[in-house]
Amino acid sequence: MFKVVTPGFSQEFERWTDALNTANSLIPQCKSWTQDIRIFLFDELVWVYSRSHKYPQYIGAGIYDRLARLFIQEALEEENTNSKDP
Protein backbone atom coordinates (compact mmCIF):
# COMPACT_ATOMS: atom_id res chain seq x y z
CA MET A 1 0.00 0.00 0.00
CA PHE A 2 2.64 2.58 1.09
CA LYS A 3 6.15 2.65 -0.34
CA VAL A 4 9.10 4.60 1.08
CA VAL A 5 11.70 5.43 -1.57
CA THR A 6 15.08 7.14 -1.36
CA PRO A 7 18.32 6.51 -3.27
CA GLY A 8 19.57 3.13 -2.12
CA PHE A 9 16.42 2.23 -0.17
CA SER A 10 12.90 1.11 -1.03
CA GLN A 11 10.43 -0.67 1.24
CA GLU A 12 6.68 -1.29 1.20
CA PHE A 13 4.36 -1.02 4.21
CA GLU A 14 0.73 -1.83 4.93
CA ARG A 15 0.31 0.93 7.51
CA TRP A 16 0.82 4.69 7.09
CA THR A 17 2.34 4.91 10.58
CA ASP A 18 5.08 2.40 9.74
CA ALA A 19 5.90 4.15 6.46
CA LEU A 20 6.03 7.56 8.16
CA ASN A 21 8.25 6.30 11.01
CA THR A 22 10.65 4.72 8.52
CA ALA A 23 10.79 7.86 6.38
CA ASN A 24 11.42 10.03 9.45
CA SER A 25 14.23 7.70 10.55
CA LEU A 26 15.90 8.20 7.14
CA ILE A 27 15.92 12.02 7.39
CA PRO A 28 19.39 12.22 9.06
CA GLN A 29 20.82 10.27 6.11
CA CYS A 30 19.46 12.83 3.63
CA LYS A 31 22.58 15.00 3.34
CA SER A 32 22.58 16.19 -0.27
CA TRP A 33 20.40 19.04 -1.60
CA THR A 34 19.34 16.79 -4.48
CA GLN A 35 18.49 13.76 -2.34
CA ASP A 36 14.94 13.29 -1.06
CA ILE A 37 12.71 10.80 0.73
CA ARG A 38 9.33 9.99 -0.77
CA ILE A 39 6.27 8.07 0.35
CA PHE A 40 3.86 6.76 -2.26
CA LEU A 41 0.31 5.56 -1.67
CA PHE A 42 0.06 2.94 -4.39
CA ASP A 43 1.49 4.99 -7.32
CA GLU A 44 0.55 8.43 -5.97
CA LEU A 45 3.21 10.60 -4.29
CA VAL A 46 1.77 11.77 -0.95
CA TRP A 47 4.78 12.84 1.16
CA VAL A 48 8.26 14.14 0.38
CA TYR A 49 11.18 15.39 2.46
CA SER A 50 14.14 17.25 1.01
CA ARG A 51 16.73 19.57 2.47
CA SER A 52 15.31 22.43 0.40
CA HIS A 53 12.28 22.58 2.75
CA LYS A 54 12.32 22.94 6.53
CA TYR A 55 9.45 20.45 6.98
CA PRO A 56 8.17 17.48 4.96
CA GLN A 57 5.64 18.33 2.27
CA TYR A 58 2.27 16.62 1.86
CA ILE A 59 1.47 16.44 -1.85
CA GLY A 60 -2.08 16.85 -3.17
CA ALA A 61 -5.37 18.34 -2.13
CA GLY A 62 -6.76 16.84 1.09
CA ILE A 63 -3.83 14.44 1.56
CA TYR A 64 -2.83 15.80 4.97
CA ASP A 65 -6.37 15.40 6.35
CA ARG A 66 -6.75 11.92 4.87
CA LEU A 67 -3.41 10.73 6.26
CA ALA A 68 -4.08 12.33 9.66
CA ARG A 69 -7.36 10.41 9.91
CA LEU A 70 -5.55 7.22 8.90
CA PHE A 71 -2.87 7.87 11.54
CA ILE A 72 -5.53 8.24 14.26
CA GLN A 73 -7.37 5.13 13.06
CA GLU A 74 -4.18 3.05 13.13
CA ALA A 75 -3.30 4.34 16.62
CA LEU A 76 -6.76 3.41 17.93
CA GLU A 77 -6.55 -0.05 16.36
CA GLU A 78 -3.12 -0.60 17.89
CA GLU A 79 -4.38 0.56 21.30
CA ASN A 80 -7.37 -1.81 21.09
CA THR A 81 -5.09 -4.69 20.13
CA ASN A 82 -2.74 -3.94 23.02
CA SER A 83 -5.58 -3.63 25.54
CA LYS A 84 -6.99 -7.04 24.54
CA ASP A 85 -3.66 -8.77 25.18
CA PRO A 86 -3.21 -9.82 28.84
mmCIF file of N, CA and C in Angstrom:
data_model
loop_
_atom_site.group_PDB
_atom_site.id
_atom_site.type_symbol
_atom_site.label_atom_id
_atom_site.label_comp_id
_atom_site.label_asym_id
_atom_site.label_seq_id
_atom_site.Cartn_x
_atom_site.Cartn_y
_atom_site.Cartn_z
ATOM 1 N N MET A 1 0.824 -1.179 0.000
ATOM 2 C CA MET A 1 0.000 0.000 0.000
ATOM 3 C C MET A 1 0.878 1.255 0.000
ATOM 4 N N PHE A 2 1.735 1.435 1.017
ATOM 5 C CA PHE A 2 2.644 2.578 1.089
ATOM 6 C C PHE A 2 4.048 2.116 0.732
ATOM 7 N N LYS A 3 4.785 2.982 0.053
ATOM 8 C CA LYS A 3 6.146 2.650 -0.335
ATOM 9 C C LYS A 3 7.053 3.834 -0.024
ATOM 10 N N VAL A 4 8.105 3.586 0.759
ATOM 11 C CA VAL A 4 9.103 4.603 1.080
ATOM 12 C C VAL A 4 10.268 4.410 0.119
ATOM 13 N N VAL A 5 10.653 5.508 -0.549
ATOM 14 C CA VAL A 5 11.698 5.431 -1.566
ATOM 15 C C VAL A 5 12.708 6.554 -1.353
ATOM 16 N N THR A 6 13.970 6.190 -1.377
ATOM 17 C CA THR A 6 15.080 7.138 -1.363
ATOM 18 C C THR A 6 16.226 6.449 -2.099
ATOM 19 N N PRO A 7 17.210 7.187 -2.583
ATOM 20 C CA PRO A 7 18.315 6.512 -3.268
ATOM 21 C C PRO A 7 18.950 5.441 -2.378
ATOM 22 N N GLY A 8 18.985 4.231 -2.868
ATOM 23 C CA GLY A 8 19.573 3.129 -2.123
ATOM 24 C C GLY A 8 18.638 2.438 -1.152
ATOM 25 N N PHE A 9 17.369 2.842 -1.110
ATOM 26 C CA PHE A 9 16.421 2.232 -0.172
ATOM 27 C C PHE A 9 15.019 2.283 -0.753
ATOM 28 N N SER A 10 14.307 1.175 -0.628
ATOM 29 C CA SER A 10 12.902 1.111 -1.027
ATOM 30 C C SER A 10 12.242 0.001 -0.214
ATOM 31 N N GLN A 11 11.126 0.332 0.428
ATOM 32 C CA GLN A 11 10.427 -0.666 1.237
ATOM 33 C C GLN A 11 8.939 -0.368 1.220
ATOM 34 N N GLU A 12 8.135 -1.432 1.207
ATOM 35 C CA GLU A 12 6.681 -1.287 1.200
ATOM 36 C C GLU A 12 6.116 -1.578 2.586
ATOM 37 N N PHE A 13 5.012 -0.886 2.914
ATOM 38 C CA PHE A 13 4.360 -1.017 4.212
ATOM 39 C C PHE A 13 2.858 -1.088 4.021
ATOM 40 N N GLU A 14 2.190 -1.784 4.922
ATOM 41 C CA GLU A 14 0.731 -1.834 4.926
ATOM 42 C C GLU A 14 0.140 -0.633 5.647
ATOM 43 N N ARG A 15 0.848 -0.143 6.668
ATOM 44 C CA ARG A 15 0.315 0.931 7.508
ATOM 45 C C ARG A 15 1.031 2.250 7.233
ATOM 46 N N TRP A 16 0.264 3.350 7.258
ATOM 47 C CA TRP A 16 0.816 4.693 7.091
ATOM 48 C C TRP A 16 1.813 5.010 8.205
ATOM 49 N N THR A 17 1.485 4.622 9.434
ATOM 50 C CA THR A 17 2.342 4.913 10.584
ATOM 51 C C THR A 17 3.728 4.302 10.407
ATOM 52 N N ASP A 18 3.789 3.064 9.941
ATOM 53 C CA ASP A 18 5.077 2.400 9.740
ATOM 54 C C ASP A 18 5.887 3.083 8.640
ATOM 55 N N ALA A 19 5.217 3.457 7.561
ATOM 56 C CA ALA A 19 5.902 4.148 6.464
ATOM 57 C C ALA A 19 6.434 5.499 6.929
ATOM 58 N N LEU A 20 5.627 6.241 7.672
ATOM 59 C CA LEU A 20 6.033 7.559 8.161
ATOM 60 C C LEU A 20 7.202 7.452 9.141
ATOM 61 N N ASN A 21 7.150 6.495 10.050
ATOM 62 C CA ASN A 21 8.251 6.304 11.006
ATOM 63 C C ASN A 21 9.551 5.945 10.296
ATOM 64 N N THR A 22 9.461 5.093 9.284
ATOM 65 C CA THR A 22 10.651 4.719 8.525
ATOM 66 C C THR A 22 11.207 5.916 7.773
ATOM 67 N N ALA A 23 10.335 6.679 7.121
ATOM 68 C CA ALA A 23 10.785 7.865 6.382
ATOM 69 C C ALA A 23 11.441 8.871 7.324
ATOM 70 N N ASN A 24 10.841 9.094 8.482
ATOM 71 C CA ASN A 24 11.422 10.029 9.454
ATOM 72 C C ASN A 24 12.774 9.541 9.968
ATOM 73 N N SER A 25 12.948 8.232 10.092
ATOM 74 C CA SER A 25 14.233 7.701 10.551
ATOM 75 C C SER A 25 15.323 7.855 9.491
ATOM 76 N N LEU A 26 14.929 8.024 8.232
ATOM 77 C CA LEU A 26 15.896 8.198 7.145
ATOM 78 C C LEU A 26 16.316 9.655 6.955
ATOM 79 N N ILE A 27 15.628 10.595 7.583
ATOM 80 C CA ILE A 27 15.923 12.022 7.392
ATOM 81 C C ILE A 27 17.380 12.370 7.710
ATOM 82 N N PRO A 28 17.981 11.868 8.799
ATOM 83 C CA PRO A 28 19.388 12.216 9.062
ATOM 84 C C PRO A 28 20.353 11.760 7.962
ATOM 85 N N GLN A 29 19.965 10.756 7.184
ATOM 86 C CA GLN A 29 20.817 10.267 6.107
ATOM 87 C C GLN A 29 20.669 11.088 4.830
ATOM 88 N N CYS A 30 19.725 11.989 4.799
ATOM 89 C CA CYS A 30 19.464 12.827 3.629
ATOM 90 C C CYS A 30 20.375 14.054 3.714
ATOM 91 N N LYS A 31 21.574 13.956 3.163
ATOM 92 C CA LYS A 31 22.578 15.000 3.342
ATOM 93 C C LYS A 31 22.744 15.900 2.122
ATOM 94 N N SER A 32 22.400 15.428 0.965
ATOM 95 C CA SER A 32 22.580 16.194 -0.267
ATOM 96 C C SER A 32 21.339 17.027 -0.574
ATOM 97 N N TRP A 33 21.530 18.178 -1.218
ATOM 98 C CA TRP A 33 20.400 19.036 -1.598
ATOM 99 C C TRP A 33 19.539 18.381 -2.671
ATOM 100 N N THR A 34 20.107 17.444 -3.415
ATOM 101 C CA THR A 34 19.342 16.792 -4.482
ATOM 102 C C THR A 34 18.704 15.487 -4.039
ATOM 103 N N GLN A 35 19.036 15.014 -2.854
ATOM 104 C CA GLN A 35 18.486 13.760 -2.338
ATOM 105 C C GLN A 35 17.172 14.039 -1.620
ATOM 106 N N ASP A 36 16.206 13.137 -1.772
ATOM 107 C CA ASP A 36 14.943 13.294 -1.058
ATOM 108 C C ASP A 36 14.410 11.940 -0.615
ATOM 109 N N ILE A 37 13.400 11.995 0.239
ATOM 110 C CA ILE A 37 12.714 10.800 0.730
ATOM 111 C C ILE A 37 11.260 10.949 0.326
ATOM 112 N N ARG A 38 10.704 9.920 -0.280
ATOM 113 C CA ARG A 38 9.330 9.990 -0.774
ATOM 114 C C ARG A 38 8.507 8.833 -0.235
ATOM 115 N N ILE A 39 7.224 9.122 0.007
ATOM 116 C CA ILE A 39 6.267 8.072 0.352
ATOM 117 C C ILE A 39 5.172 8.091 -0.704
ATOM 118 N N PHE A 40 4.912 6.927 -1.265
ATOM 119 C CA PHE A 40 3.861 6.762 -2.259
ATOM 120 C C PHE A 40 2.717 5.960 -1.659
ATOM 121 N N LEU A 41 1.506 6.340 -1.978
ATOM 122 C CA LEU A 41 0.313 5.556 -1.667
ATOM 123 C C LEU A 41 -0.090 4.929 -2.983
ATOM 124 N N PHE A 42 0.145 3.642 -3.115
ATOM 125 C CA PHE A 42 0.063 2.938 -4.393
ATOM 126 C C PHE A 42 1.032 3.639 -5.350
ATOM 127 N N ASP A 43 0.588 4.300 -6.403
ATOM 128 C CA ASP A 43 1.494 4.990 -7.323
ATOM 129 C C ASP A 43 1.455 6.504 -7.161
ATOM 130 N N GLU A 44 0.731 6.995 -6.165
ATOM 131 C CA GLU A 44 0.555 8.434 -5.968
ATOM 132 C C GLU A 44 1.525 8.955 -4.903
ATOM 133 N N LEU A 45 2.313 9.968 -5.250
ATOM 134 C CA LEU A 45 3.213 10.596 -4.291
ATOM 135 C C LEU A 45 2.391 11.385 -3.284
ATOM 136 N N VAL A 46 2.563 11.086 -1.981
ATOM 137 C CA VAL A 46 1.770 11.765 -0.953
ATOM 138 C C VAL A 46 2.627 12.529 0.055
ATOM 139 N N TRP A 47 3.927 12.218 0.151
ATOM 140 C CA TRP A 47 4.784 12.841 1.162
ATOM 141 C C TRP A 47 6.198 12.903 0.621
ATOM 142 N N VAL A 48 6.867 14.026 0.823
ATOM 143 C CA VAL A 48 8.262 14.141 0.382
ATOM 144 C C VAL A 48 9.037 15.017 1.362
ATOM 145 N N TYR A 49 10.263 14.593 1.648
ATOM 146 C CA TYR A 49 11.178 15.389 2.460
ATOM 147 C C TYR A 49 12.423 15.655 1.634
ATOM 148 N N SER A 50 12.855 16.894 1.621
ATOM 149 C CA SER A 50 14.136 17.247 1.013
ATOM 150 C C SER A 50 14.758 18.358 1.841
ATOM 151 N N ARG A 51 16.041 18.546 1.699
ATOM 152 C CA ARG A 51 16.733 19.570 2.473
ATOM 153 C C ARG A 51 16.353 20.980 2.023
ATOM 154 N N SER A 52 15.704 21.102 0.887
ATOM 155 C CA SER A 52 15.311 22.429 0.405
ATOM 156 C C SER A 52 14.083 22.974 1.142
ATOM 157 N N HIS A 53 13.417 22.141 1.942
ATOM 158 C CA HIS A 53 12.276 22.578 2.750
ATOM 159 C C HIS A 53 12.560 22.280 4.219
ATOM 160 N N LYS A 54 12.086 23.137 5.092
ATOM 161 C CA LYS A 54 12.320 22.940 6.528
ATOM 162 C C LYS A 54 11.534 21.744 7.060
ATOM 163 N N TYR A 55 10.329 21.535 6.532
ATOM 164 C CA TYR A 55 9.452 20.453 6.984
ATOM 165 C C TYR A 55 9.055 19.584 5.797
ATOM 166 N N PRO A 56 8.666 18.327 6.048
ATOM 167 C CA PRO A 56 8.170 17.475 4.960
ATOM 168 C C PRO A 56 6.935 18.092 4.301
ATOM 169 N N GLN A 57 6.756 17.791 3.036
ATOM 170 C CA GLN A 57 5.639 18.330 2.268
ATOM 171 C C GLN A 57 4.620 17.222 2.004
ATOM 172 N N TYR A 58 3.350 17.532 2.226
ATOM 173 C CA TYR A 58 2.265 16.624 1.859
ATOM 174 C C TYR A 58 1.791 17.059 0.482
ATOM 175 N N ILE A 59 1.725 16.121 -0.456
ATOM 176 C CA ILE A 59 1.469 16.440 -1.848
ATOM 177 C C ILE A 59 0.026 16.102 -2.202
ATOM 178 N N GLY A 60 -0.718 17.083 -2.690
ATOM 179 C CA GLY A 60 -2.078 16.854 -3.169
ATOM 180 C C GLY A 60 -3.133 17.442 -2.255
ATOM 181 N N ALA A 61 -4.252 17.747 -2.862
ATOM 182 C CA ALA A 61 -5.375 18.339 -2.125
ATOM 183 C C ALA A 61 -5.985 17.321 -1.168
ATOM 184 N N GLY A 62 -6.111 17.690 0.099
ATOM 185 C CA GLY A 62 -6.755 16.841 1.086
ATOM 186 C C GLY A 62 -5.913 15.694 1.605
ATOM 187 N N ILE A 63 -4.680 15.565 1.152
ATOM 188 C CA ILE A 63 -3.833 14.439 1.564
ATOM 189 C C ILE A 63 -3.523 14.498 3.056
ATOM 190 N N TYR A 64 -3.175 15.686 3.557
ATOM 191 C CA TYR A 64 -2.826 15.802 4.975
ATOM 192 C C TYR A 64 -3.984 15.331 5.851
ATOM 193 N N ASP A 65 -5.200 15.792 5.550
ATOM 194 C CA ASP A 65 -6.366 15.395 6.346
ATOM 195 C C ASP A 65 -6.616 13.892 6.257
ATOM 196 N N ARG A 66 -6.514 13.352 5.065
ATOM 197 C CA ARG A 66 -6.752 11.921 4.869
ATOM 198 C C ARG A 66 -5.723 11.083 5.637
ATOM 199 N N LEU A 67 -4.447 11.480 5.565
ATOM 200 C CA LEU A 67 -3.406 10.727 6.256
ATOM 201 C C LEU A 67 -3.473 10.924 7.767
ATOM 202 N N ALA A 68 -3.903 12.102 8.217
ATOM 203 C CA ALA A 68 -4.078 12.332 9.658
ATOM 204 C C ALA A 68 -5.176 11.433 10.211
ATOM 205 N N ARG A 69 -6.282 11.304 9.475
ATOM 206 C CA ARG A 69 -7.359 10.406 9.913
ATOM 207 C C ARG A 69 -6.881 8.961 9.951
ATOM 208 N N LEU A 70 -6.094 8.575 8.955
ATOM 209 C CA LEU A 70 -5.553 7.219 8.900
ATOM 210 C C LEU A 70 -4.598 6.974 10.070
ATOM 211 N N PHE A 71 -3.787 7.961 10.403
ATOM 212 C CA PHE A 71 -2.866 7.866 11.537
ATOM 213 C C PHE A 71 -3.635 7.626 12.835
ATOM 214 N N ILE A 72 -4.703 8.388 13.050
ATOM 215 C CA ILE A 72 -5.526 8.237 14.257
ATOM 216 C C ILE A 72 -6.195 6.869 14.282
ATOM 217 N N GLN A 73 -6.724 6.434 13.150
ATOM 218 C CA GLN A 73 -7.375 5.128 13.065
ATOM 219 C C GLN A 73 -6.393 4.011 13.405
ATOM 220 N N GLU A 74 -5.184 4.074 12.848
ATOM 221 C CA GLU A 74 -4.180 3.047 13.129
ATOM 222 C C GLU A 74 -3.770 3.060 14.603
ATOM 223 N N ALA A 75 -3.661 4.243 15.200
ATOM 224 C CA ALA A 75 -3.300 4.341 16.617
ATOM 225 C C ALA A 75 -4.389 3.729 17.493
ATOM 226 N N LEU A 76 -5.655 3.988 17.162
ATOM 227 C CA LEU A 76 -6.762 3.409 17.930
ATOM 228 C C LEU A 76 -6.803 1.893 17.786
ATOM 229 N N GLU A 77 -6.574 1.392 16.575
ATOM 230 C CA GLU A 77 -6.554 -0.054 16.360
ATOM 231 C C GLU A 77 -5.421 -0.700 17.146
ATOM 232 N N GLU A 78 -4.265 -0.059 17.153
ATOM 233 C CA GLU A 78 -3.124 -0.596 17.894
ATOM 234 C C GLU A 78 -3.402 -0.586 19.396
ATOM 235 N N GLU A 79 -4.033 0.475 19.873
ATOM 236 C CA GLU A 79 -4.383 0.560 21.295
ATOM 237 C C GLU A 79 -5.386 -0.527 21.673
ATOM 238 N N ASN A 80 -6.384 -0.761 20.818
ATOM 239 C CA ASN A 80 -7.369 -1.810 21.085
ATOM 240 C C ASN A 80 -6.721 -3.181 21.089
ATOM 241 N N THR A 81 -5.793 -3.414 20.183
ATOM 242 C CA THR A 81 -5.089 -4.686 20.127
ATOM 243 C C THR A 81 -4.255 -4.888 21.386
ATOM 244 N N ASN A 82 -3.570 -3.841 21.814
ATOM 245 C CA ASN A 82 -2.736 -3.942 23.021
ATOM 246 C C ASN A 82 -3.567 -4.113 24.281
ATOM 247 N N SER A 83 -4.744 -3.511 24.341
ATOM 248 C CA SER A 83 -5.577 -3.632 25.541
ATOM 249 C C SER A 83 -6.236 -5.010 25.637
ATOM 250 N N LYS A 84 -6.404 -5.702 24.516
ATOM 251 C CA LYS A 84 -6.993 -7.044 24.537
ATOM 252 C C LYS A 84 -5.990 -8.098 24.975
ATOM 253 N N ASP A 85 -4.690 -7.825 24.756
ATOM 254 C CA ASP A 85 -3.659 -8.767 25.179
ATOM 255 C C ASP A 85 -3.485 -8.675 26.689
ATOM 256 N N PRO A 86 -3.370 -9.851 27.368
ATOM 257 C CA PRO A 86 -3.210 -9.824 28.838
ATOM 258 C C PRO A 86 -1.859 -9.316 29.265
#
